[in-house]
């Protein structure tokens, strides 16, 4: 079947892993001759890359799908694909629910999109959700940005947090080799990318599935070793990583971040709850005291480091007092940013079956109280930038003000300043900050550092 002049559309839900997968799948589709269409209604192939972390994420997918399934009755050659975590969780059940679907494919199958579509074009309805070893990929991703890029370092998750669907939908941990990670980064450096975010659901687990150990019994390849191995990739000016797990986070990693100039002083370390009993019920494997010690150590090495995290309110059995322990942790630490969520029972997870579920009212009341505190603390944290000169990597024009460009500080604060995007895109600019808000800054350019040509 010819694919010339055929258009595809992708909508991505969920986390950075899904965004990275979507970019690879877009690369595959373009390789097959498809052209991108912003508008799904003009596309011949629609791919929803889905998320099931909470019920509302999953429901959103069904409402998008419903609309396109209807369209398929008028345009029978429309190809409908559901990829990602809802696909993995629901599998064939999704075909029963939406019979118009052509392809249901789990996240581990992203790199196989071409083969799977060939089977669809040969007339099959395809479900690909079996556990597979993820093959190193050969297609060029079609990346959304020309300045910043994601690089997977470890897929999957071997933890069993009692609220979480990720291990069910993303499979067991699989680390890429240090050589493969470095090769991808070198290619990105050559293409002019300035910032790379290394990705893993539990990035501290990197390497534990790779062969080899040091004489002291340490894994031969830890995430810290990986940072030392890749930090000097030419052209790449900044390195970030996510997500860290307090259970495995080490001082050695903190030291590496302090030592390596390209590694940004920003740490995303979800704590989920500030109460030890709840942490235990969640099977997180650390106490709030240990979490505080990690943050203290980071601040000892890098006093200005930005700290962000995720937290859940209304976990089964959470008392008012236990919730207040979360508030207290947030108040004491002062996060630069915190992603908060009300607990959502997920199919196939232990906590969903417990009887001590809280009411929606209690959950949303606690979420509001926590969010209020998060805003107050983030605004406090932003104060320290006032009058300071920060290095900003320019990514885009400010969509709300065309005379301004926007980018991020090393600490990951979104920053706006006057300038021409055509001149500044991809440049590191010294910006004097003269306006601060809870989650963003405004300033004026002082000096543009020409990135070293490669
Ligand atoms: N691997 C990361 C998080 C992945 S999921 C970690 O271990 O921290 C992203 C965030 O979604 C989690 O940190 C958690 O805060 C939230 N989350 C996960 N499952 C949830 C659920 N059932 N209800 C509400 N929030 C949830
Ligand atoms: Fe989910 Fe826990 Fe794994 Fe994070 S570490 S992805 S919260 S199971
Ligand atoms: Fe969602 Fe899957 Fe990521 S469930 S948060 S897209 S791993």
Coordinates of C-alpha atoms and ligand atoms in Angstrom, one line a residue:
X1 CA 0.0 0.0 0.0
X2 CA 1.3 3.4 -0.9
X3 CA 1.6 5.9 1.9
X4 CA 2.5 9.0 -0.1
X5 CA 0.5 12.1 0.8
X6 CA -0.9 10.4 3.7
X7 CA -1.1 12.4 6.9
X8 CA -0.7 11.3 10.5
X9 CA -1.6 13.0 13.7
X10 CA -0.4 12.1 17.2
X11 CA -1.8 13.3 20.5
X12 CA 0.3 12.4 23.5
X13 CA -1.0 12.0 27.1
X14 CA 1.1 11.4 30.2
X15 CA 4.7 11.6 31.1
X16 CA 8.0 12.3 29.4
X17 CA 8.5 8.6 28.5
X18 CA 5.4 8.8 26.4
X19 CA 6.5 12.1 24.8
X20 CA 9.8 10.4 24.0
X21 CA 8.0 7.4 22.6
X22 CA 5.7 9.6 20.5
X23 CA 8.7 11.3 19.0
X24 CA 10.2 8.0 18.0
X25 CA 6.9 6.8 16.5
X26 CA 6.5 10.1 14.6
X27 CA 10.0 9.4 13.2
X28 CA 8.9 6.0 12.0
X29 CA 5.8 7.4 10.4
X30 CA 7.7 10.0 8.5
X31 CA 10.1 7.4 7.4
X32 CA 7.1 5.5 6.0
X33 CA 6.2 8.6 4.0
X34 CA 3.5 10.1 6.2
X35 CA 3.3 13.8 6.8
X36 CA 2.4 15.4 10.1
X37 CA -1.0 17.0 10.5
X38 CA -1.7 19.3 13.5
X39 CA -5.4 18.8 13.0
X40 CA -6.5 15.2 13.7
X41 CA -9.6 15.8 11.4
X42 CA -7.3 16.1 8.4
X43 CA -5.3 13.0 9.2
X44 CA -5.5 9.6 7.6
X45 CA -3.8 8.0 10.6
X46 CA -4.5 9.0 14.2
X47 CA -2.4 7.7 17.0
X48 CA -3.2 8.4 20.6
X49 CA -0.3 7.7 22.9
X50 CA -2.1 7.2 26.2
X51 CA -1.6 7.4 29.9
X52 CA -3.4 5.5 32.7
X53 CA -1.7 6.8 35.8
X54 CA -5.0 8.2 37.1
X55 CA -8.6 7.5 36.1
X56 CA -9.1 11.0 34.6
X57 CA -6.1 10.5 32.3
X58 CA -7.7 7.3 31.0
X59 CA -11.2 8.8 30.6
X60 CA -9.8 11.6 28.5
X61 CA -8.5 9.0 26.0
X62 CA -12.0 7.4 25.7
X63 CA -13.6 10.7 24.9
X64 CA -11.0 11.6 22.2
X65 CA -11.4 8.1 20.8
X66 CA -15.2 8.2 20.7
X67 CA -15.1 11.2 18.3
X68 CA -12.6 9.6 15.9
X69 CA -14.3 6.2 16.0
X70 CA -17.5 8.0 14.7
X71 CA -15.5 9.7 11.9
X72 CA -14.3 6.3 10.8
X73 CA -17.8 5.4 9.8
X74 CA -17.7 8.2 7.2
X75 CA -14.0 7.6 6.3
X76 CA -13.4 3.9 6.4
X77 CA -9.8 4.1 5.3
X78 CA -8.9 6.2 8.5
X79 CA -6.4 4.2 10.6
X80 CA -6.9 4.4 14.3
X81 CA -4.1 3.5 16.7
X82 CA -4.0 3.4 20.5
X83 CA -0.5 3.2 21.9
X84 CA 1.0 3.6 25.3
X85 CA -0.2 2.7 28.8
X86 CA -4.0 2.4 28.4
X87 CA -3.3 0.2 25.4
X88 CA -1.1 -2.0 27.5
X89 CA -3.5 -2.1 30.4
X90 CA -6.7 -2.8 28.4
X91 CA -5.3 -4.9 25.5
X92 CA -8.0 -6.7 23.6
X93 CA -10.7 -5.3 25.9
X94 CA -10.0 -2.0 24.1
X95 CA -11.1 -3.6 20.8
X96 CA -14.3 -4.8 22.3
X97 CA -15.0 -1.3 23.7
X98 CA -13.9 0.5 20.4
X99 CA -14.2 -2.0 17.6
X100 CA -13.2 0.7 15.0
X101 CA -9.6 0.5 16.3
X102 CA -7.0 -0.9 13.9
X103 CA -4.0 -1.2 16.3
X104 CA -3.6 -1.4 20.0
X105 CA 0.1 -1.4 21.1
X106 CA 1.8 -1.2 24.4
X107 CA 4.8 1.1 25.1
X108 CA 7.3 -1.7 24.7
X109 CA 6.2 -2.0 21.0
X110 CA 6.8 1.7 20.0
X111 CA 9.9 0.9 18.0
X112 CA 7.9 -1.8 16.1
X113 CA 5.3 0.6 14.7
X114 CA 6.2 0.0 11.1
X115 CA 5.8 -3.8 11.2
X116 CA 2.6 -3.5 13.1
X117 CA 1.1 -1.0 10.6
X118 CA 2.1 -3.2 7.7
X119 CA 0.0 -5.9 9.2
X120 CA -2.8 -3.4 9.7
X121 CA -2.6 -2.4 6.0
X122 CA -2.7 -6.0 5.0
X123 CA -6.1 -6.1 6.6
X124 CA -5.6 -7.1 10.1
X125 CA -6.8 -5.7 13.4
X126 CA -3.7 -5.9 15.6
X127 CA -3.0 -6.1 19.4
X128 CA 0.6 -5.9 20.5
X129 CA 0.9 -6.0 24.2
X130 CA 3.1 -9.1 25.0
X131 CA 6.2 -8.4 27.0
X132 CA 9.2 -7.9 24.7
X133 CA 12.8 -6.9 24.9
X134 CA 12.9 -3.3 23.6
X135 CA 15.2 -3.3 20.5
X136 CA 17.7 -0.5 20.1
X137 CA 16.2 1.8 17.6
X138 CA 17.4 2.7 14.3
X139 CA 14.8 5.3 13.2
X140 CA 15.5 9.0 13.6
X141 CA 13.0 10.4 16.1
X142 CA 11.0 13.4 14.9
X143 CA 11.7 15.6 17.9
X144 CA 9.4 18.5 18.9
X145 CA 12.2 20.8 19.8
X146 CA 15.5 21.6 18.1
X147 CA 17.1 22.7 21.3
X148 CA 16.2 20.2 24.0
X149 CA 15.8 16.4 23.7
X150 CA 15.0 13.4 25.7
X151 CA 17.1 10.3 25.9
X152 CA 15.9 7.1 27.5
X153 CA 18.4 5.4 29.7
X154 CA 16.2 2.8 31.4
X155 CA 12.8 1.5 30.5
X156 CA 10.3 -0.1 32.9
X157 CA 10.2 -0.2 36.7
X158 CA 10.7 -3.1 39.1
X159 CA 9.3 -1.2 42.2
X160 CA 5.9 -2.2 43.4
X161 CA 4.5 1.0 44.9
X162 CA 1.0 -0.1 46.0
X163 CA -0.9 2.7 44.2
X164 CA 1.0 2.6 40.8
X165 CA 0.2 1.0 37.4
X166 CA 3.5 1.8 35.8
X167 CA 5.2 -1.6 36.5
X168 CA 2.1 -3.3 35.0
X169 CA 2.2 -1.2 31.9
X170 CA 5.8 -0.5 31.3
X171 CA 7.3 -3.9 32.2
X172 CA 10.5 -4.8 33.9
X173 CA 13.6 -2.6 34.0
X174 CA 15.7 -2.7 30.9
X175 CA 18.8 -0.4 30.8
X176 CA 20.3 0.7 27.6
X177 CA 24.1 0.3 27.4
X178 CA 26.2 3.3 28.2
X179 CA 27.5 3.2 24.6
X180 CA 24.0 3.4 23.1
X181 CA 23.1 6.3 25.4
X182 CA 26.4 8.2 24.6
X183 CA 26.0 7.5 20.8
X184 CA 22.5 9.0 20.8
X185 CA 23.8 12.0 22.8
X186 CA 26.7 12.5 20.4
X187 CA 24.3 12.5 17.5
X188 CA 22.1 15.1 19.2
X189 CA 25.2 17.2 19.9
X190 CA 26.1 17.1 16.2
X191 CA 22.5 18.1 15.3
X192 CA 22.8 21.2 17.5
X193 CA 20.8 20.1 20.6
X194 CA 22.0 22.0 23.7
X195 CA 20.1 20.3 26.5
X196 CA 19.4 16.6 27.1
X197 CA 17.2 15.1 29.7
X198 CA 18.0 11.5 30.6
X199 CA 14.9 9.5 31.3
X200 CA 13.8 6.6 33.5
X201 CA 10.8 5.9 35.8
X202 CA 13.4 5.1 38.4
X203 CA 16.6 6.4 37.0
X204 CA 18.6 5.4 40.0
X205 CA 18.0 1.7 39.1
X206 CA 20.0 2.3 35.9
X207 CA 22.5 -0.5 35.2
X208 CA 21.3 -3.1 37.8
X209 CA 20.2 -5.3 35.0
X210 CA 23.4 -4.9 33.0
X211 CA 26.1 -7.5 33.5
X212 CA 29.2 -6.9 35.7
X213 CA 30.1 -5.8 39.2
X214 CA 33.0 -4.0 40.8
X215 CA 35.3 -5.8 43.4
X216 CA 33.2 -4.2 46.2
X217 CA 30.1 -5.8 44.7
X218 CA 28.7 -2.5 43.3
X219 CA 27.0 -2.7 39.9
X220 CA 29.5 -1.9 37.2
X221 CA 27.2 0.6 35.6
X222 CA 25.3 2.9 38.0
X223 CA 23.6 6.0 36.9
X224 CA 26.4 8.0 38.5
X225 CA 28.9 6.2 36.3
X226 CA 26.8 6.9 33.3
X227 CA 26.8 10.7 34.1
X228 CA 30.6 10.7 34.2
X229 CA 30.7 8.7 31.0
X230 CA 28.5 11.0 29.0
X231 CA 29.0 14.5 30.5
X232 CA 31.6 15.6 28.0
X233 CA 29.6 14.9 24.8
X234 CA 30.5 17.8 22.4
X235 CA 27.8 20.3 21.7
X236 CA 25.6 19.3 24.6
X237 CA 25.7 22.2 27.2
X238 CA 23.2 21.0 29.8
X239 CA 22.3 17.6 31.2
X240 CA 19.2 16.9 33.3
X241 CA 17.6 13.7 34.5
X242 CA 14.4 12.3 35.9
X243 CA 12.9 10.6 37.9
X244 CA 15.0 9.9 41.0
X245 CA 13.8 7.5 43.8
X246 CA 14.7 8.4 47.4
X247 CA 15.2 4.7 48.1
X248 CA 18.2 4.5 45.8
X249 CA 19.4 8.1 45.6
X250 CA 23.1 8.2 46.7
X251 CA 25.6 10.9 47.9
X252 CA 27.9 9.7 45.1
X253 CA 25.3 10.9 42.6
X254 CA 24.9 14.3 44.4
X255 CA 28.7 14.7 44.3
X256 CA 28.8 13.9 40.6
X257 CA 26.1 16.5 39.9
X258 CA 28.1 19.1 41.9
X259 CA 31.3 18.2 40.1
X260 CA 30.1 17.9 36.5
X261 CA 29.6 21.4 35.1
X262 CA 27.0 20.4 32.5
X263 CA 24.7 18.6 35.0
X264 CA 22.1 21.2 36.1
X265 CA 21.4 21.8 39.7
X266 CA 17.9 20.5 39.7
X267 CA 16.6 17.4 41.3
X268 CA 13.2 15.8 40.8
X269 CA 12.7 13.4 43.7
X270 CA 9.1 12.4 44.4
X271 CA 8.4 11.8 48.1
X272 CA 4.6 11.0 47.7
X273 CA 3.9 11.4 51.5
X274 CA 5.4 13.1 54.5
X275 CA 4.1 10.4 56.8
X276 CA 6.1 7.2 57.6
X277 CA 3.2 5.0 58.1
X278 CA 1.8 6.0 54.7
X279 CA 5.2 5.6 53.1
X280 CA 5.2 2.1 54.4
X281 CA 1.6 1.4 53.1
X282 CA 2.8 2.7 49.7
X283 CA 5.8 0.4 49.9
X284 CA 8.2 3.2 49.0
X285 CA 11.1 1.9 51.0
X286 CA 12.2 5.1 52.9
X287 CA 11.1 7.3 55.7
X288 CA 10.4 11.0 55.7
X289 CA 13.6 11.5 57.8
X290 CA 15.7 9.8 55.0
X291 CA 14.0 12.1 52.5
X292 CA 15.0 15.1 54.5
X293 CA 18.5 13.9 54.8
X294 CA 18.8 13.5 51.0
X295 CA 17.7 17.1 50.5
X296 CA 20.0 18.3 53.3
X297 CA 22.9 16.6 51.5
X298 CA 22.0 18.1 48.2
X299 CA 21.9 21.5 49.7
X300 CA 25.2 21.0 51.5
X301 CA 26.9 20.4 48.1
X302 CA 24.8 22.8 46.1
X303 CA 23.1 25.4 48.3
X304 CA 21.1 26.8 45.5
X305 CA 19.8 23.6 43.9
X306 CA 16.2 23.5 42.8
X307 CA 14.1 20.7 44.3
X308 CA 10.9 19.4 42.8
X309 CA 8.8 16.3 43.6
X310 CA 5.5 14.5 43.2
X311 CA 3.1 13.9 46.1
X312 CA -0.2 12.1 46.5
X313 CA -3.0 13.1 48.9
X314 CA -5.9 11.0 50.1
X315 CA -4.1 7.6 49.9
X316 CA -6.3 4.9 51.5
X317 CA -6.4 5.4 55.3
X318 CA -4.7 8.8 55.3
X319 CA -5.8 10.6 58.5
X320 CA -5.9 14.4 58.8
X321 CA -2.8 14.2 61.0
X322 CA -0.9 12.1 58.4
X323 CA -1.9 14.6 55.7
X324 CA -0.6 17.4 57.9
X325 CA 2.8 15.6 57.9
X326 CA 2.9 16.0 54.2
X327 CA 2.1 19.7 54.6
X328 CA 4.8 20.0 57.2
X329 CA 7.4 18.4 54.9
X330 CA 6.4 20.7 52.1
X331 CA 6.6 23.7 54.4
X332 CA 10.0 22.7 55.8
X333 CA 11.7 21.8 52.5
X334 CA 10.3 24.5 50.3
X335 CA 10.0 22.9 46.9
X336 CA 10.6 24.9 43.8
X337 CA 7.8 22.9 42.2
X338 CA 5.6 20.1 43.3
X339 CA 3.3 17.9 41.2
X340 CA 0.3 17.0 43.3
X341 CA -2.5 14.5 42.8
X342 CA -5.4 13.1 44.6
X343 CA -5.1 9.3 45.0
X344 CA -6.9 7.5 42.2
X345 CA -7.5 3.7 42.6
X346 CA -6.0 1.9 39.6
X347 CA -7.0 -1.5 38.3
X348 CA -4.4 -4.2 39.1
X349 CA -2.8 -2.4 42.0
X350 CA -3.0 -3.5 45.6
X351 CA -4.2 -0.3 47.2
X352 CA -7.2 -0.1 44.9
X353 CA -8.7 -3.1 46.7
X354 CA -8.3 -1.8 50.2
X355 CA -11.4 -0.9 52.1
X356 CA -10.1 2.3 53.8
X357 CA -10.7 4.5 50.7
X358 CA -11.3 8.2 51.4
X359 CA -14.2 10.2 50.0
X360 CA -13.7 12.4 46.9
X361 CA -14.5 15.4 49.1
X362 CA -11.7 14.7 51.5
X363 CA -9.3 14.1 48.7
X364 CA -10.1 17.3 46.8
X365 CA -10.1 19.3 50.0
X366 CA -6.7 18.1 50.9
X367 CA -5.4 18.6 47.3
X368 CA -6.6 22.3 47.4
X369 CA -4.9 22.9 50.8
X370 CA -1.7 21.3 49.6
X371 CA -1.7 23.2 46.3
X372 CA -2.2 26.5 48.2
X373 CA 0.9 25.8 50.2
X374 CA 2.9 24.7 47.1
X375 CA 2.1 28.1 45.5
X376 CA 3.2 30.0 48.6
X377 CA 6.4 28.1 48.9
X378 CA 7.3 28.3 45.2
X379 CA 6.7 32.1 45.3
X380 CA 9.1 32.2 48.3
X381 CA 11.7 30.1 46.4
X382 CA 11.4 32.4 43.4
X383 CA 12.3 35.4 45.5
X384 CA 16.0 34.3 45.6
X385 CA 16.3 35.0 41.8
X386 CA 15.3 38.7 42.1
X387 CA 18.2 40.9 40.8
X388 CA 20.3 37.8 40.0
X389 CA 21.9 37.0 36.7
X390 CA 20.8 33.6 35.5
X391 CA 21.9 31.6 32.5
X392 CA 18.8 30.9 30.2
X393 CA 18.8 28.4 27.3
X394 CA 16.3 30.0 24.8
X395 CA 13.8 27.4 23.5
X396 CA 10.8 29.3 22.0
X397 CA 9.1 32.6 21.5
X398 CA 6.7 33.5 24.3
X399 CA 3.4 32.5 22.8
X400 CA 1.7 35.3 24.8
X401 CA 4.1 38.0 23.8
X402 CA 5.9 37.9 20.5
X403 CA 8.5 40.5 21.6
X404 CA 9.7 38.0 24.2
X405 CA 11.6 34.7 24.1
X406 CA 11.4 32.0 26.7
X407 CA 13.7 29.4 28.1
X408 CA 14.8 27.8 31.4
X409 CA 17.4 28.5 34.0
X410 CA 19.7 25.8 35.1
X411 CA 17.4 25.3 38.1
X412 CA 14.5 24.8 35.6
X413 CA 12.6 28.0 36.2
X414 CA 10.7 29.2 33.1
X415 CA 12.1 32.7 32.2
X416 CA 10.9 35.3 29.7
X417 CA 12.9 38.3 28.3
X418 CA 12.8 40.6 25.3
X419 CA 14.5 39.3 22.3
X420 CA 14.2 37.9 18.7
X421 CA 13.7 34.2 18.6
X422 CA 15.4 33.9 15.2
X423 CA 18.6 35.2 16.7
X424 CA 18.4 33.6 20.1
X425 CA 16.9 30.1 19.7
X426 CA 19.3 27.6 21.1
X427 CA 21.6 30.3 22.7
X428 CA 22.6 30.5 26.3
X429 CA 21.9 34.0 27.5
X430 CA 22.8 35.7 30.7
X431 CA 19.6 37.3 31.9
X432 CA 19.2 39.8 34.8
X433 CA 16.0 38.8 36.6
X434 CA 13.7 41.7 37.5
X435 CA 10.3 40.1 38.1
X436 CA 9.5 36.9 39.9
X437 CA 6.4 34.8 40.1
X438 CA 5.7 31.5 41.8
X439 CA 6.7 29.4 38.7
X440 CA 8.3 31.8 36.3
X441 CA 10.6 34.8 36.0
X442 CA 11.1 37.8 33.7
X443 CA 14.3 39.6 33.1
X444 CA 16.5 41.3 30.5
X445 CA 19.4 40.0 28.4
X446 CA 22.8 41.0 29.6
X447 CA 25.0 38.9 27.4
X448 CA 24.6 36.1 24.8
X449 CA 27.1 33.3 25.0
X450 CA 27.8 32.0 21.6
X451 CA 27.6 28.2 22.0
X452 CA 30.9 26.6 20.9
X453 CA 30.4 25.5 17.3
X454 CA 30.7 21.8 16.7
Ligands
LIG1 N1 8.5 6.8 38.8 C1 8.1 8.0 39.5 C2 6.7 8.4 39.2 C3 5.9 7.9 38.1 S1 4.2 8.3 38.1 C4 8.3 7.8 41.0 O1 8.6 6.7 41.4 O2 8.2 8.7 41.7 C5 4.2 10.0 38.4 C6 3.4 10.4 39.6 O3 2.1 10.1 39.5 C7 3.9 9.7 40.8 O4 5.0 10.2 41.4 C8 2.7 9.8 41.8 O5 2.8 11.0 42.5 C9 1.5 10.0 40.8 N2 0.7 8.8 40.9 C10 1.0 7.5 40.5 N3 0.0 6.7 40.7 C11 -1.0 7.4 41.2 C12 -2.3 7.1 41.6 N4 -2.8 5.9 41.6 N5 -3.1 8.1 42.1 C13 -2.6 9.4 42.1 N6 -1.4 9.7 41.8 C14 -0.6 8.8 41.3
LIG2 FE1 5.4 3.7 40.0 FE2 6.8 3.4 42.2 FE3 7.8 2.6 39.8 FE4 7.5 5.2 40.4 S1 8.9 3.7 41.4 S2 6.9 4.1 38.5 S3 5.7 5.3 41.6 S4 6.0 1.7 40.9
LIG3 FE1 1.2 7.7 32.3 FE2 2.4 5.6 31.4 FE3 3.8 7.7 32.0 S1 0.7 5.6 32.8 S2 2.6 8.6 33.6 S3 2.3 7.6 30.4 S4 4.4 5.6 32.3

